[in-house]
Short mmCIF file of C-alpha atoms in Angstrom, two decimals:
data_model
loop_
_atom_site.label_atom_id
_atom_site.label_comp_id
_atom_site.label_asym_id
_atom_site.label_seq_id
_atom_site.Cartn_x
_atom_site.Cartn_y
_atom_site.Cartn_z
CA MET A 1 9.86 78.09 -115.00
CA ALA A 2 6.40 78.24 -113.59
CA GLY A 3 5.03 81.74 -113.21
CA SER A 4 4.73 83.14 -109.73
CA GLY A 5 1.41 82.39 -108.13
CA GLN A 6 0.93 79.09 -109.93
CA GLY A 7 2.43 77.24 -106.99
CA ALA A 8 3.70 74.22 -108.90
CA PHE A 9 6.66 73.35 -111.08
CA THR A 10 6.45 71.13 -114.11
CA GLU A 11 8.13 67.74 -113.93
CA LYS A 12 10.96 69.03 -116.14
CA GLU A 13 11.47 72.05 -113.85
CA GLN A 14 11.49 69.84 -110.77
CA GLN A 15 14.15 67.62 -112.36
CA ARG A 16 16.29 70.65 -113.26
CA LEU A 17 16.04 72.00 -109.71
CA THR A 18 16.87 68.59 -108.25
CA ASN A 19 19.96 68.35 -110.46
CA ILE A 20 21.12 71.85 -109.47
CA ILE A 21 20.65 71.03 -105.78
CA ARG A 22 22.66 67.82 -106.12
CA GLU A 23 25.44 69.40 -108.16
CA GLU A 24 25.86 72.34 -105.79
CA GLY A 25 25.96 70.20 -102.65
CA ALA A 26 22.93 71.87 -101.10
CA ILE A 27 21.53 68.58 -99.86
CA HIS A 28 24.68 67.79 -97.88
CA TYR A 29 24.81 71.35 -96.52
CA CYS A 30 21.19 71.16 -95.33
CA LEU A 31 21.66 67.71 -93.79
CA VAL A 32 24.66 68.94 -91.79
CA PHE A 33 22.67 71.87 -90.42
CA GLN A 34 19.67 69.63 -89.73
CA GLU A 35 21.86 67.34 -87.62
CA MET A 36 23.39 70.30 -85.78
CA PHE A 37 19.96 71.62 -84.85
CA ARG A 38 18.78 68.12 -83.88
CA GLN A 39 21.71 67.73 -81.51
CA LYS A 40 21.10 71.20 -80.07
CA ALA A 41 17.43 70.35 -79.46
CA LEU A 42 18.37 67.06 -77.78
CA ASN A 43 20.90 68.84 -75.54
CA ILE A 44 18.28 71.37 -74.49
CA LEU A 45 15.80 68.57 -73.87
CA ASN A 46 18.31 66.79 -71.63
CA GLN A 47 18.83 69.97 -69.59
CA ILE A 48 15.20 70.75 -68.85
CA GLN A 49 13.25 69.09 -66.07
CA VAL A 50 10.17 67.36 -67.40
CA LYS A 51 8.56 64.02 -66.70
CA ASP A 52 10.16 61.09 -68.49
CA GLU A 53 7.00 60.41 -70.50
CA LYS A 54 6.87 63.98 -71.79
CA LYS A 55 10.62 63.90 -72.49
CA ARG A 56 10.18 60.72 -74.57
CA LYS A 57 7.37 62.36 -76.54
CA LEU A 58 9.48 65.45 -77.18
CA GLN A 59 12.43 63.29 -78.25
CA ASN A 60 10.15 61.39 -80.63
CA LEU A 61 8.97 64.72 -82.04
CA ILE A 62 12.56 65.84 -82.58
CA ASP A 63 13.31 62.54 -84.29
CA VAL A 64 10.28 62.80 -86.56
CA ILE A 65 11.01 66.40 -87.51
CA SER A 66 14.64 65.58 -88.28
CA GLY A 67 13.79 62.41 -90.21
CA GLN A 68 15.40 60.16 -87.61
CA ASP A 69 12.23 58.33 -86.59
CA GLU A 70 12.18 54.58 -86.99
CA GLY A 71 8.45 54.09 -87.28
CA VAL A 72 7.89 54.68 -83.57
#
């Protein structure tokens, strides 16, 4: 593996890490938590009183951060 401080993995190391992540189910685990936090953020957003325009912008931000944006 790349030594600490180098800041980059070789292509072979990246492939090994990707395979480990897939095999261990880490991607699914992270996606589940991402969706839980997205829903929590949307619930909070729906409870606060802000102008509709600002609320739309905040919802777009939540969507972008969570990977749910559709090119908006």
